[in-house]
Amino acid sequence: MEEDLKTERKGQLLAIKDLPTLPTVLDEVSKLVARPESTTEQVARLISMDQVLSAKVLKMVNSPIYGFPGRISSISHALMLLGFNVIRGIIVSTSVFEVMTKNMVGLWEHSIATALASSTIARACGLRDPDEYSVAGLLHDLGKVVATVQLPELKIAIESLVKEKDLTYLAAEKELLGFGHDRINAWLATHWKLPPNIKEGMDHHHSPQTAQLYPEMAAVVHLADFLARLYEFGSGGDDNVPFVQPDAFKILKIKPKDLEAICDTLGERFVEVSDLKFT
Amino acid sequence: MLLTPDAGLRAMLTTLWGPGEVEWTHYEHGRGAIEHLFTEPPDLLIVDNDLPDIKGLEVAAIVKSENVYRQLPIILAVSEAVVAESSWCGVEVDDLLITPSSPTRVKALIFLTLARASRSFDANPLTRLPGNSSIIQRIQEMMDRKEDFALAYADLDFFKSFNDKYGFSRGDEVLMMTARVIVTTIRSFTGVKSFVGHVGGDDYVFILPPDTVEEACKRVVASFDSIVPHFYDEEDRARGSIVSTDREGAIKTFPLMAISIAVVFNEGGRLTHYGQASQIATALKKKAKENKKSCYVLDSRGRNAVRENSD
């Protein structure tokens, strides 16, 4: 019975047709792509500020129609391959949330903060393609957005359970759904044929120690999520700073005190985006 | 060619175009018509579903089952009632003419069917870009009109060794990616006449006005070089090369794939034949190939120099 319910919910979640976003970035991007002199880099930088648009662009470029599923993990590469026509099409067909709740805005801000923290950590650790870590960081809570759209009544229940019992969002999801947003992420990434490194960052950000193929990706997003919460930039849906898996440091071959230098850089980068407002 | 016992339809079609514009060959039966179709294929076949001796759909199936005639566009003329009761699954006709219909509709339908057929006729089966005969036709037309244009030939270095190591399907991924990089780059130059074709394998062609082509080459090279490493396995990407066996069976190291572009300018009606352009391009290509990295070579105007990606 339990298993049936899970399969049914998985089906409901993956059936998502219309994934809405917040209007702020969407408006900006549509203005930018309407101008002929806009460059791919400008558009990529802006799309990288919106988890839903980024997910849509990656889903599109990795779809079998284009002929190279699971290969593209960077937004700028996706734009080079899709072109502005397709991007315009994606923007026009993207709707916005009718009700913009405080929680939703917080989640968008938290996602950007995690993206920034991910690329900062990746650079500090000397990992290649830091932009791809940024993408995984940006998308790490996408499962929460999809659950909100497809299972709205459960979302309300989760939020009240978080408040009532002072649980983490993940614990509340598990109590009510039987699985967390990390599992939803894994389903989405597989269903949308996202590259395996992005998938592992998304579905193992709470458990980097069990990541099989790209443990560095999972460890980076795990620490980035922690730092974003520590700085209280945006909100992941609860007030707890999550427990840090000591394995994350081992995987990245760094010591907890190395985070100090990372925090210094990150503080500066947060200032750069602090004027970005979703409300 | 028109294949129908319906005198009304025949009369209508013959009045749509003046004499000399379109010539119709008319048959009332399937028999003689099929032979004619096979010996002198027309540009278009309109076949009535209700022929006295054979079903229109059967005629269509006969034509479409032969690869040499497949590209012949077929319009099936049927009544509304037949359309409703038929299952169209697996039917090989290009469009339907619902009878009775108005002359303006029929004319539009024929135009669209012919245009569609010319688009898909020689398209590359992988990338669906226009193929060799469309490319030659386009270039020759522009030469005949004495238009100024730049013609670029692009191909990949070390594609064969990639294919040998990773297999054809991974190779096709790279070909699709390359096609997209070229198409999106060329399309980003709006308001100019442009064209992209796929000769076959790893050979592509694009046409742009002479003053935009260098910028296009730079962007294609930069995009290709930044994307292509992601089509290799982690280990090869980190090393920046692949180990594969060459034609003689010896183990060799090959660099990552690169794109080479040779550009021929046609200004002031300098070139008159497609052959001239491809000859110049072949010579330039050789020059570009001496460089193992992605690069482009521009012909004439004192720009005959190899440029690499500066990143």
Coordinates of C-alpha atoms in Angstrom, one line a residue:
Chain A
M1 CA 0.0 0.0 0.0
E2 CA 2.8 2.4 1.1
E3 CA 4.7 1.5 -2.1
D4 CA 1.6 2.1 -4.3
L5 CA 1.1 5.6 -2.7
K6 CA 4.7 6.4 -3.4
T7 CA 4.4 5.3 -7.1
E8 CA 1.3 7.3 -7.4
R9 CA 2.9 10.4 -6.0
K10 CA 6.0 10.0 -8.2
G11 CA 3.7 9.9 -11.2
Q12 CA 1.9 13.0 -10.1
L13 CA 5.1 14.9 -9.5
L14 CA 6.7 13.9 -12.9
A15 CA 3.4 14.7 -14.7
I16 CA 4.3 18.4 -14.1
K17 CA 3.4 20.3 -17.3
D18 CA 3.7 23.8 -16.2
L19 CA 6.4 24.8 -13.8
P20 CA 5.9 28.4 -12.9
T21 CA 8.5 30.8 -11.7
L22 CA 8.7 34.2 -10.0
P23 CA 8.1 37.2 -12.3
T24 CA 11.3 39.1 -11.5
V25 CA 13.9 37.3 -13.6
L26 CA 11.4 36.2 -16.2
D27 CA 10.6 39.8 -17.0
E28 CA 14.3 40.8 -17.2
V29 CA 15.2 37.8 -19.4
S30 CA 12.3 38.5 -21.8
K31 CA 13.5 42.2 -22.1
L32 CA 17.0 41.0 -22.7
V33 CA 16.3 38.5 -25.4
A34 CA 14.1 41.0 -27.2
R35 CA 17.1 43.2 -27.8
P36 CA 19.2 42.2 -30.8
E37 CA 22.5 43.3 -29.3
S38 CA 22.2 41.1 -26.2
T39 CA 24.9 38.5 -25.8
T40 CA 24.6 34.8 -24.9
E41 CA 26.7 35.5 -21.7
Q42 CA 24.3 38.3 -20.5
V43 CA 21.3 36.0 -21.0
A44 CA 23.1 33.1 -19.4
R45 CA 24.0 35.1 -16.3
L46 CA 20.4 36.2 -15.8
I47 CA 18.9 32.8 -16.4
S48 CA 21.4 31.4 -13.8
M49 CA 19.5 33.5 -11.2
D50 CA 16.3 31.5 -11.6
Q51 CA 16.1 27.9 -10.7
V52 CA 13.0 27.2 -12.8
L53 CA 14.2 28.8 -16.0
S54 CA 17.6 27.1 -15.6
A55 CA 15.9 23.8 -15.1
K56 CA 13.7 24.3 -18.2
V57 CA 16.7 25.3 -20.4
L58 CA 18.7 22.3 -19.3
K59 CA 15.7 20.0 -19.7
M60 CA 15.2 21.3 -23.3
V61 CA 18.9 21.0 -24.4
N62 CA 19.2 17.5 -22.9
S63 CA 16.0 16.2 -24.5
P64 CA 16.6 13.5 -27.1
I65 CA 15.2 15.8 -29.9
Y66 CA 18.5 17.7 -29.9
G67 CA 20.5 14.4 -30.1
F68 CA 22.9 14.6 -27.1
P69 CA 20.8 13.8 -24.0
G70 CA 22.6 14.1 -20.6
R71 CA 25.6 16.0 -22.0
I72 CA 25.0 19.6 -21.2
S73 CA 25.3 20.9 -17.6
S74 CA 26.1 24.6 -18.1
I75 CA 23.6 27.3 -18.9
S76 CA 25.9 29.2 -21.3
H77 CA 26.5 26.0 -23.3
A78 CA 22.7 25.4 -23.3
L79 CA 22.2 28.9 -24.7
M80 CA 24.8 28.4 -27.4
L81 CA 23.0 25.2 -28.5
L82 CA 19.4 26.3 -28.2
G83 CA 19.7 29.9 -29.6
F84 CA 17.5 32.9 -28.7
N85 CA 14.5 31.7 -30.7
V86 CA 14.1 28.6 -28.5
I87 CA 14.8 30.7 -25.4
R88 CA 12.1 33.1 -26.3
G89 CA 9.8 30.2 -26.8
I90 CA 10.6 28.9 -23.3
I91 CA 10.1 32.3 -21.7
V92 CA 6.8 32.9 -23.4
S93 CA 5.4 29.6 -22.3
T94 CA 6.5 30.0 -18.7
S95 CA 3.9 31.2 -16.3
V96 CA 4.4 32.8 -12.9
F97 CA 3.1 31.8 -9.5
E98 CA -0.3 33.4 -9.0
V99 CA 0.3 33.9 -5.3
M100 CA 3.9 34.8 -4.4
T101 CA 4.3 33.6 -0.9
K102 CA 7.1 34.7 1.4
N103 CA 8.3 31.2 1.6
M104 CA 8.5 30.9 -2.2
V105 CA 10.6 34.1 -2.4
G106 CA 12.8 32.8 0.3
L107 CA 13.4 29.6 -1.5
W108 CA 14.5 31.5 -4.7
E109 CA 16.9 33.6 -2.7
H110 CA 18.2 30.5 -0.9
S111 CA 18.8 28.8 -4.3
I112 CA 20.9 31.6 -5.6
A113 CA 22.9 31.8 -2.4
T114 CA 23.6 28.1 -2.7
A115 CA 24.6 28.4 -6.3
L116 CA 27.0 31.2 -5.5
A117 CA 28.4 29.2 -2.5
S118 CA 28.7 26.1 -4.7
S119 CA 30.9 27.8 -7.3
T120 CA 32.9 29.5 -4.6
I121 CA 33.7 26.3 -2.8
A122 CA 34.4 24.5 -6.1
R123 CA 36.9 27.2 -7.1
A124 CA 38.5 27.1 -3.6
C125 CA 38.9 23.3 -3.9
G126 CA 40.4 23.6 -7.4
L127 CA 37.6 21.7 -9.1
R128 CA 37.1 22.0 -12.8
D129 CA 34.0 23.7 -14.3
P130 CA 32.9 25.6 -11.2
D131 CA 29.8 26.8 -13.2
E132 CA 28.4 23.3 -13.2
Y133 CA 28.6 23.2 -9.4
S134 CA 26.7 26.4 -9.4
V135 CA 24.0 24.8 -11.6
A136 CA 23.6 21.9 -9.2
G137 CA 23.5 24.3 -6.2
L138 CA 20.8 26.4 -8.0
L139 CA 18.7 23.3 -8.6
H140 CA 19.2 21.6 -5.3
D141 CA 15.7 22.4 -4.0
L142 CA 13.8 22.1 -7.3
G143 CA 12.0 19.1 -5.9
K144 CA 10.4 21.5 -3.3
V145 CA 9.1 23.7 -6.1
V146 CA 7.7 20.8 -8.1
A147 CA 6.0 19.4 -4.9
T148 CA 4.4 22.7 -4.2
V149 CA 2.9 22.9 -7.7
Q150 CA 1.8 19.3 -8.0
L151 CA 0.9 18.5 -4.3
P152 CA -0.2 21.9 -3.0
E153 CA -2.2 20.5 0.0
L154 CA 0.8 18.6 1.2
K155 CA 3.0 21.6 1.0
I156 CA 0.8 23.4 3.5
A157 CA 0.9 20.4 5.8
I158 CA 4.7 20.2 5.6
E159 CA 5.1 23.9 6.5
S160 CA 2.8 23.6 9.5
L161 CA 4.6 20.4 10.7
V162 CA 7.9 22.3 10.4
K163 CA 6.6 25.0 12.6
E164 CA 4.8 22.8 15.0
K165 CA 7.5 20.2 15.8
D166 CA 10.5 22.4 14.8
L167 CA 11.6 19.8 12.3
T168 CA 13.8 20.3 9.3
Y169 CA 11.9 20.6 6.0
L170 CA 13.4 17.3 4.9
A171 CA 12.3 15.5 8.1
A172 CA 8.8 16.9 7.7
E173 CA 8.6 15.8 4.1
K174 CA 9.7 12.3 5.0
E175 CA 7.1 12.1 7.8
L176 CA 4.2 13.2 5.5
L177 CA 5.3 11.9 2.1
G178 CA 7.5 9.0 2.9
F179 CA 10.3 10.6 0.9
G180 CA 12.1 14.0 0.6
H181 CA 12.8 16.6 -2.0
D182 CA 16.1 14.9 -2.6
R183 CA 14.3 11.9 -3.9
I184 CA 12.0 14.1 -6.0
N185 CA 15.2 15.7 -7.5
A186 CA 16.5 12.3 -8.5
W187 CA 13.2 11.4 -10.3
L188 CA 13.2 14.8 -12.1
A189 CA 16.8 14.6 -13.1
T190 CA 16.4 11.1 -14.6
H191 CA 13.1 12.0 -16.2
W192 CA 14.5 15.1 -17.8
K193 CA 17.8 13.4 -18.8
L194 CA 19.9 15.9 -16.9
P195 CA 23.6 15.1 -16.8
P196 CA 24.7 12.7 -14.1
N197 CA 26.9 15.2 -12.3
I198 CA 24.0 17.6 -11.9
K199 CA 21.8 14.8 -10.8
E200 CA 24.1 13.7 -8.0
G201 CA 24.5 17.2 -6.7
M202 CA 20.7 17.5 -6.6
D203 CA 19.8 14.2 -5.0
H204 CA 22.7 13.7 -2.6
H205 CA 23.0 17.2 -1.2
H206 CA 21.8 15.9 2.1
S207 CA 23.9 12.8 1.9
P208 CA 27.2 13.4 0.1
Q209 CA 28.7 10.3 1.8
T210 CA 26.4 8.0 -0.4
A211 CA 27.0 9.7 -3.7
Q212 CA 28.5 7.1 -6.1
L213 CA 29.7 8.9 -9.2
Y214 CA 30.3 12.5 -8.4
P215 CA 30.9 12.7 -4.6
E216 CA 32.6 16.1 -5.0
M217 CA 29.5 17.6 -6.6
A218 CA 27.3 16.3 -3.7
A219 CA 29.8 17.5 -1.1
V220 CA 30.1 21.0 -2.6
V221 CA 26.3 21.5 -2.8
H222 CA 26.0 20.1 0.8
L223 CA 28.4 22.6 2.2
A224 CA 27.0 25.4 0.0
D225 CA 23.5 24.7 1.4
F226 CA 24.9 24.9 4.9
L227 CA 26.7 28.2 4.2
A228 CA 23.6 29.8 2.5
R229 CA 21.6 28.9 5.6
L230 CA 24.4 30.1 7.9
Y231 CA 24.3 33.5 6.2
E232 CA 20.5 33.4 6.3
F233 CA 20.4 34.4 2.7
G234 CA 16.9 33.4 1.7
S235 CA 15.2 30.5 3.3
G236 CA 15.1 26.8 2.7
G237 CA 11.7 26.4 4.4
D238 CA 12.9 25.9 8.0
D239 CA 15.0 27.9 10.4
N240 CA 17.5 25.1 11.1
V241 CA 21.1 25.3 9.9
P242 CA 21.5 21.7 8.8
F243 CA 23.9 19.2 10.3
V244 CA 27.2 19.1 8.2
Q245 CA 28.3 15.7 7.2
P246 CA 31.9 15.4 8.2
D247 CA 32.5 13.2 5.1
A248 CA 31.9 16.3 2.9
F249 CA 35.2 17.7 4.1
K250 CA 37.0 14.4 3.6
I251 CA 35.6 14.1 0.0
L252 CA 36.8 17.6 -0.8
K253 CA 40.1 17.2 1.0
I254 CA 39.6 20.3 3.1
K255 CA 39.5 21.1 6.8
P256 CA 36.5 22.9 8.5
K257 CA 38.8 25.9 9.1
D258 CA 39.3 26.2 5.3
L259 CA 35.7 27.4 5.2
E260 CA 36.8 30.7 6.7
A261 CA 38.6 31.8 3.6
I262 CA 35.6 30.6 1.5
C263 CA 33.3 32.6 3.7
D264 CA 35.3 35.7 3.1
T265 CA 35.0 35.4 -0.7
L266 CA 31.4 34.4 -0.4
G267 CA 30.5 37.4 1.7
E268 CA 31.7 39.6 -1.1
R269 CA 29.8 37.7 -3.7
F270 CA 26.6 37.9 -1.6
V271 CA 27.0 41.7 -1.5
E272 CA 27.0 41.7 -5.4
V273 CA 23.7 40.0 -5.6
S274 CA 22.0 41.6 -2.6
D275 CA 20.3 44.2 -4.7
L276 CA 18.5 41.3 -6.6
K277 CA 15.0 41.3 -5.1
F278 CA 12.3 38.8 -6.0
T279 CA 9.6 40.9 -4.4
Chain B
M1 CA 0.1 14.1 -62.6
L2 CA -3.6 13.8 -61.9
L3 CA -5.2 10.5 -61.4
T4 CA -9.0 10.8 -61.1
P5 CA -12.2 9.8 -62.8
D6 CA -13.8 13.0 -61.4
A7 CA -14.2 15.4 -64.4
G8 CA -15.1 18.3 -62.1
L9 CA -11.8 18.0 -60.2
R10 CA -9.9 17.8 -63.4
A11 CA -11.6 20.9 -64.8
M12 CA -10.9 22.8 -61.7
L13 CA -7.2 21.9 -61.6
T14 CA -6.6 22.8 -65.2
T15 CA -8.0 26.3 -64.6
L16 CA -5.8 27.0 -61.5
W17 CA -2.7 27.8 -63.5
G18 CA -2.3 29.1 -67.0
P19 CA -0.9 27.0 -69.8
G20 CA 2.9 26.8 -69.6
E21 CA 2.9 27.3 -65.9
V22 CA 1.8 23.9 -64.8
E23 CA 1.2 20.9 -67.0
W24 CA -1.1 18.1 -65.9
T25 CA -0.9 14.6 -67.2
H26 CA -4.3 13.0 -66.6
Y27 CA -5.3 9.4 -66.2
E28 CA -8.7 7.9 -65.2
H29 CA -7.3 4.5 -64.4
G30 CA -4.5 3.3 -62.3
R31 CA -3.0 0.9 -64.8
G32 CA -1.2 3.1 -67.4
A33 CA -0.6 5.7 -64.9
I34 CA 1.7 3.6 -62.7
E35 CA 3.9 2.8 -65.5
H36 CA 4.1 6.4 -66.5
L37 CA 4.9 7.3 -62.9
F38 CA 7.8 4.9 -62.8
T39 CA 9.3 5.9 -66.1
E40 CA 8.8 9.6 -66.0
P41 CA 8.1 10.6 -62.4
P42 CA 6.1 13.9 -62.2
D43 CA 6.8 16.7 -59.7
L44 CA 3.6 16.0 -57.9
L45 CA 0.9 13.3 -57.9
I46 CA -2.7 13.9 -57.0
V47 CA -4.5 10.6 -56.8
D48 CA -8.2 10.0 -56.2
N49 CA -9.0 7.4 -53.7
D50 CA -11.9 6.0 -55.8
L51 CA -10.3 4.8 -59.0
P52 CA -12.2 2.2 -61.0
D53 CA -9.4 -0.4 -60.9
I54 CA -7.2 0.3 -57.9
K55 CA -7.5 2.2 -54.6
G56 CA -5.7 5.5 -54.5
L57 CA -4.0 4.5 -51.3
E58 CA -2.5 1.4 -53.0
V59 CA -1.0 3.6 -55.7
A60 CA 0.5 5.8 -53.0
A61 CA 1.9 2.7 -51.2
I62 CA 3.5 1.4 -54.4
V63 CA 5.2 4.7 -55.1
K64 CA 6.3 5.3 -51.5
S65 CA 7.7 1.8 -51.0
E66 CA 10.4 2.3 -53.6
N67 CA 13.3 4.4 -52.2
V68 CA 13.9 6.0 -55.6
Y69 CA 10.4 7.4 -55.8
R70 CA 9.8 8.1 -52.2
Q71 CA 10.5 11.8 -52.6
L72 CA 7.6 12.2 -55.0
P73 CA 4.9 14.2 -53.1
I74 CA 1.5 12.6 -53.2
I75 CA -1.9 14.3 -52.4
L76 CA -4.8 12.0 -51.9
A77 CA -8.2 13.2 -53.0
V78 CA -11.0 11.9 -50.8
S79 CA -14.5 12.8 -49.7
E80 CA -15.2 13.9 -46.1
A81 CA -17.1 10.7 -45.5
V82 CA -14.0 8.5 -46.3
V83 CA -11.8 10.7 -44.2
A84 CA -14.0 10.1 -41.2
E85 CA -14.1 6.4 -41.5
S86 CA -10.4 5.7 -42.3
S87 CA -7.6 5.1 -40.0
W88 CA -4.6 7.2 -41.2
C89 CA -2.1 5.2 -39.2
G90 CA 0.7 4.1 -41.5
V91 CA -0.7 5.9 -44.6
E92 CA 2.0 7.3 -46.8
V93 CA 0.6 10.3 -48.5
D94 CA 1.9 13.8 -48.0
D95 CA -1.5 15.6 -47.8
L96 CA -5.2 15.2 -48.3
L97 CA -7.5 17.1 -50.7
I98 CA -11.0 16.9 -49.3
T99 CA -13.5 16.9 -52.1
P100 CA -15.4 19.0 -52.9
S101 CA -13.0 21.9 -52.2
S102 CA -12.6 25.5 -53.4
P103 CA -10.0 26.4 -56.1
T104 CA -8.1 28.8 -53.8
R105 CA -7.8 26.1 -51.1
V106 CA -6.6 23.5 -53.6
K107 CA -4.0 25.9 -55.0
A108 CA -2.6 26.7 -51.6
L109 CA -2.5 23.1 -50.7
I110 CA -0.5 22.2 -53.8
F111 CA 2.0 25.1 -53.2
L112 CA 2.6 24.0 -49.6
T113 CA 3.0 20.3 -50.5
L114 CA 5.6 21.2 -53.2
A115 CA 7.5 23.5 -50.9
R116 CA 7.5 20.9 -48.1
A117 CA 8.8 18.2 -50.5
S118 CA 11.7 20.5 -51.7
R119 CA 12.7 21.0 -48.1
S120 CA 12.8 17.4 -47.1
F121 CA 14.1 16.0 -50.3
D122 CA 17.8 15.9 -49.6
A123 CA 17.8 16.8 -45.9
N124 CA 20.5 15.1 -43.9
P125 CA 18.8 12.2 -42.1
L126 CA 20.6 13.0 -38.8
T127 CA 20.6 16.8 -38.5
R128 CA 17.7 17.4 -41.0
L129 CA 19.7 20.3 -42.4
P130 CA 19.6 20.8 -46.2
G131 CA 21.9 18.3 -48.0
N132 CA 24.3 18.4 -50.9
S133 CA 22.0 19.2 -53.8
S134 CA 20.2 22.1 -51.9
I135 CA 23.6 23.5 -51.0
I136 CA 24.9 23.4 -54.6
Q137 CA 21.6 24.9 -55.8
R138 CA 21.8 27.7 -53.3
I139 CA 25.4 28.6 -54.1
Q140 CA 24.8 28.5 -57.8
E141 CA 21.7 30.7 -57.5
M142 CA 23.6 33.3 -55.6
M143 CA 26.5 33.2 -58.1
D144 CA 24.1 33.5 -61.0
R145 CA 22.5 36.6 -59.3
K146 CA 26.0 38.0 -58.7
E147 CA 25.3 38.5 -55.0
D148 CA 28.2 39.1 -52.7
F149 CA 28.5 36.4 -50.1
A150 CA 31.0 34.4 -48.0
L151 CA 30.9 30.6 -48.2
A152 CA 32.3 28.7 -45.2
Y153 CA 33.2 25.0 -45.2
A154 CA 33.5 23.6 -41.7
D155 CA 34.7 20.2 -40.6
L156 CA 36.0 18.4 -37.6
D157 CA 39.6 17.3 -36.9
F158 CA 40.1 14.0 -35.1
F159 CA 36.4 13.0 -35.5
K160 CA 37.4 9.6 -36.8
S161 CA 39.5 8.7 -33.8
F162 CA 36.6 9.8 -31.5
N163 CA 34.2 7.6 -33.5
D164 CA 36.6 4.7 -33.3
K165 CA 37.0 4.9 -29.6
Y166 CA 33.4 5.9 -28.5
G167 CA 31.3 4.4 -31.3
F168 CA 29.0 5.8 -33.9
S169 CA 26.2 6.8 -31.6
R170 CA 28.5 9.0 -29.5
G171 CA 29.9 10.3 -32.8
D172 CA 26.4 11.3 -33.9
E173 CA 25.9 13.3 -30.7
V174 CA 28.9 15.4 -31.7
L175 CA 27.6 15.9 -35.2
M176 CA 24.2 17.0 -33.8
M177 CA 26.0 19.4 -31.4
T178 CA 28.1 20.8 -34.2
A179 CA 25.1 21.4 -36.3
R180 CA 23.4 23.2 -33.5
V181 CA 26.4 25.4 -32.7
I182 CA 26.6 26.5 -36.4
V183 CA 22.8 27.0 -36.8
T184 CA 22.4 29.1 -33.6
T185 CA 25.5 31.2 -34.4
I186 CA 24.3 31.9 -38.0
R187 CA 20.8 32.6 -36.9
S188 CA 22.0 35.1 -34.3
F189 CA 22.9 37.4 -37.2
T190 CA 19.4 38.7 -37.8
G191 CA 18.2 40.6 -40.9
V192 CA 20.9 39.1 -43.2
K193 CA 20.6 36.4 -45.8
S194 CA 22.1 33.2 -44.5
F195 CA 22.1 29.5 -45.1
V196 CA 23.3 26.3 -43.2
G197 CA 23.7 23.0 -44.9
H198 CA 25.1 19.6 -43.9
V199 CA 27.1 17.9 -46.7
G200 CA 27.3 14.7 -44.8
G201 CA 29.5 13.2 -42.1
D202 CA 31.4 15.9 -40.3
D203 CA 31.2 18.4 -43.2
Y204 CA 29.1 21.5 -43.0
V205 CA 28.5 24.6 -45.0
F206 CA 27.2 28.0 -44.1
I207 CA 26.7 31.2 -46.1
L208 CA 26.7 34.8 -44.7
P209 CA 27.3 38.3 -46.0
P210 CA 31.1 38.9 -46.3
D211 CA 31.3 41.5 -43.5
T212 CA 29.7 39.2 -40.8
V213 CA 31.5 35.9 -41.6
E214 CA 34.6 36.4 -39.6
E215 CA 32.7 37.2 -36.4
A216 CA 30.6 34.1 -37.1
C217 CA 33.7 31.9 -37.4
K218 CA 35.1 33.3 -34.2
R219 CA 31.9 32.4 -32.3
V220 CA 31.5 28.9 -33.9
V221 CA 35.1 28.1 -32.9
A222 CA 34.8 29.5 -29.4
S223 CA 31.5 27.7 -28.7
F224 CA 32.7 24.4 -30.2
D225 CA 35.9 24.4 -28.2
S226 CA 34.1 25.2 -25.0
I227 CA 31.4 22.5 -25.5
V228 CA 33.2 19.6 -27.1
P229 CA 35.2 18.4 -24.1
H230 CA 31.9 17.5 -22.4
F231 CA 31.3 14.8 -25.0
Y232 CA 34.4 12.9 -23.8
D233 CA 34.6 10.6 -20.8
E234 CA 35.9 12.3 -17.6
E235 CA 39.3 10.6 -17.9
D236 CA 40.0 11.7 -21.5
R237 CA 38.7 15.1 -20.8
A238 CA 41.1 15.6 -17.9
R239 CA 44.0 14.3 -20.0
G240 CA 43.0 16.4 -23.0
S241 CA 43.5 13.5 -25.4
I242 CA 42.3 10.0 -26.3
V243 CA 44.2 6.8 -26.8
S244 CA 43.0 4.9 -29.8
T245 CA 44.2 2.5 -32.5
D246 CA 45.0 4.1 -35.9
R247 CA 44.3 2.6 -39.4
E248 CA 47.4 0.5 -39.2
G249 CA 46.4 -1.0 -35.8
A250 CA 49.1 0.9 -33.9
I251 CA 48.1 2.6 -30.6
K252 CA 48.2 6.3 -30.9
T253 CA 47.3 9.4 -28.9
F254 CA 44.9 11.9 -30.5
P255 CA 44.0 15.4 -29.3
L256 CA 40.4 16.4 -28.6
M257 CA 38.4 17.3 -31.6
A258 CA 38.7 20.7 -33.2
I259 CA 36.7 22.6 -35.8
S260 CA 38.4 24.0 -39.0
I261 CA 36.6 26.5 -41.2
A262 CA 37.7 27.6 -44.7
V263 CA 35.9 30.7 -46.0
V264 CA 35.7 31.7 -49.7
F265 CA 34.5 35.1 -50.6
N266 CA 32.5 35.9 -53.7
E267 CA 32.5 39.6 -54.4
G268 CA 31.7 41.4 -57.6
G269 CA 30.8 38.2 -59.3
R270 CA 34.3 36.8 -59.1
L271 CA 33.1 33.2 -59.1
T272 CA 30.7 31.8 -61.6
H273 CA 30.7 28.1 -60.8
Y274 CA 30.1 26.1 -57.7
G275 CA 33.2 24.0 -58.6
Q276 CA 35.5 27.1 -58.3
A277 CA 34.3 27.8 -54.8
S278 CA 34.9 24.2 -53.7
Q279 CA 38.3 24.1 -55.3
I280 CA 39.5 27.2 -53.4
A281 CA 37.9 25.9 -50.2
T282 CA 39.8 22.6 -50.5
A283 CA 43.1 24.4 -50.8
L284 CA 42.3 26.6 -47.8
K285 CA 41.2 23.6 -45.8
K286 CA 44.6 22.0 -46.2
K287 CA 46.1 25.1 -44.7
A288 CA 43.6 25.1 -41.8
K289 CA 44.3 21.4 -41.2
E290 CA 48.0 22.1 -40.6
N291 CA 46.8 23.6 -37.3
K292 CA 45.7 20.9 -34.8
K293 CA 43.6 23.4 -32.9
S294 CA 40.2 24.9 -34.0
C295 CA 40.8 27.7 -36.5
Y296 CA 39.4 29.5 -39.5
V297 CA 41.1 30.5 -42.8
L298 CA 39.8 33.4 -44.9
D299 CA 40.5 33.6 -48.6
S300 CA 41.3 36.8 -50.6
R301 CA 41.2 40.4 -49.6
G302 CA 44.6 40.0 -48.1
R303 CA 43.1 38.1 -45.3
N304 CA 44.5 34.7 -46.3
A305 CA 45.6 33.9 -42.8
V306 CA 44.9 31.2 -40.2
R307 CA 43.3 32.4 -37.0
E308 CA 43.0 30.4 -33.8
N309 CA 40.6 30.7 -31.0
S310 CA 42.2 33.4 -28.8
D311 CA 40.7 32.1 -25.6

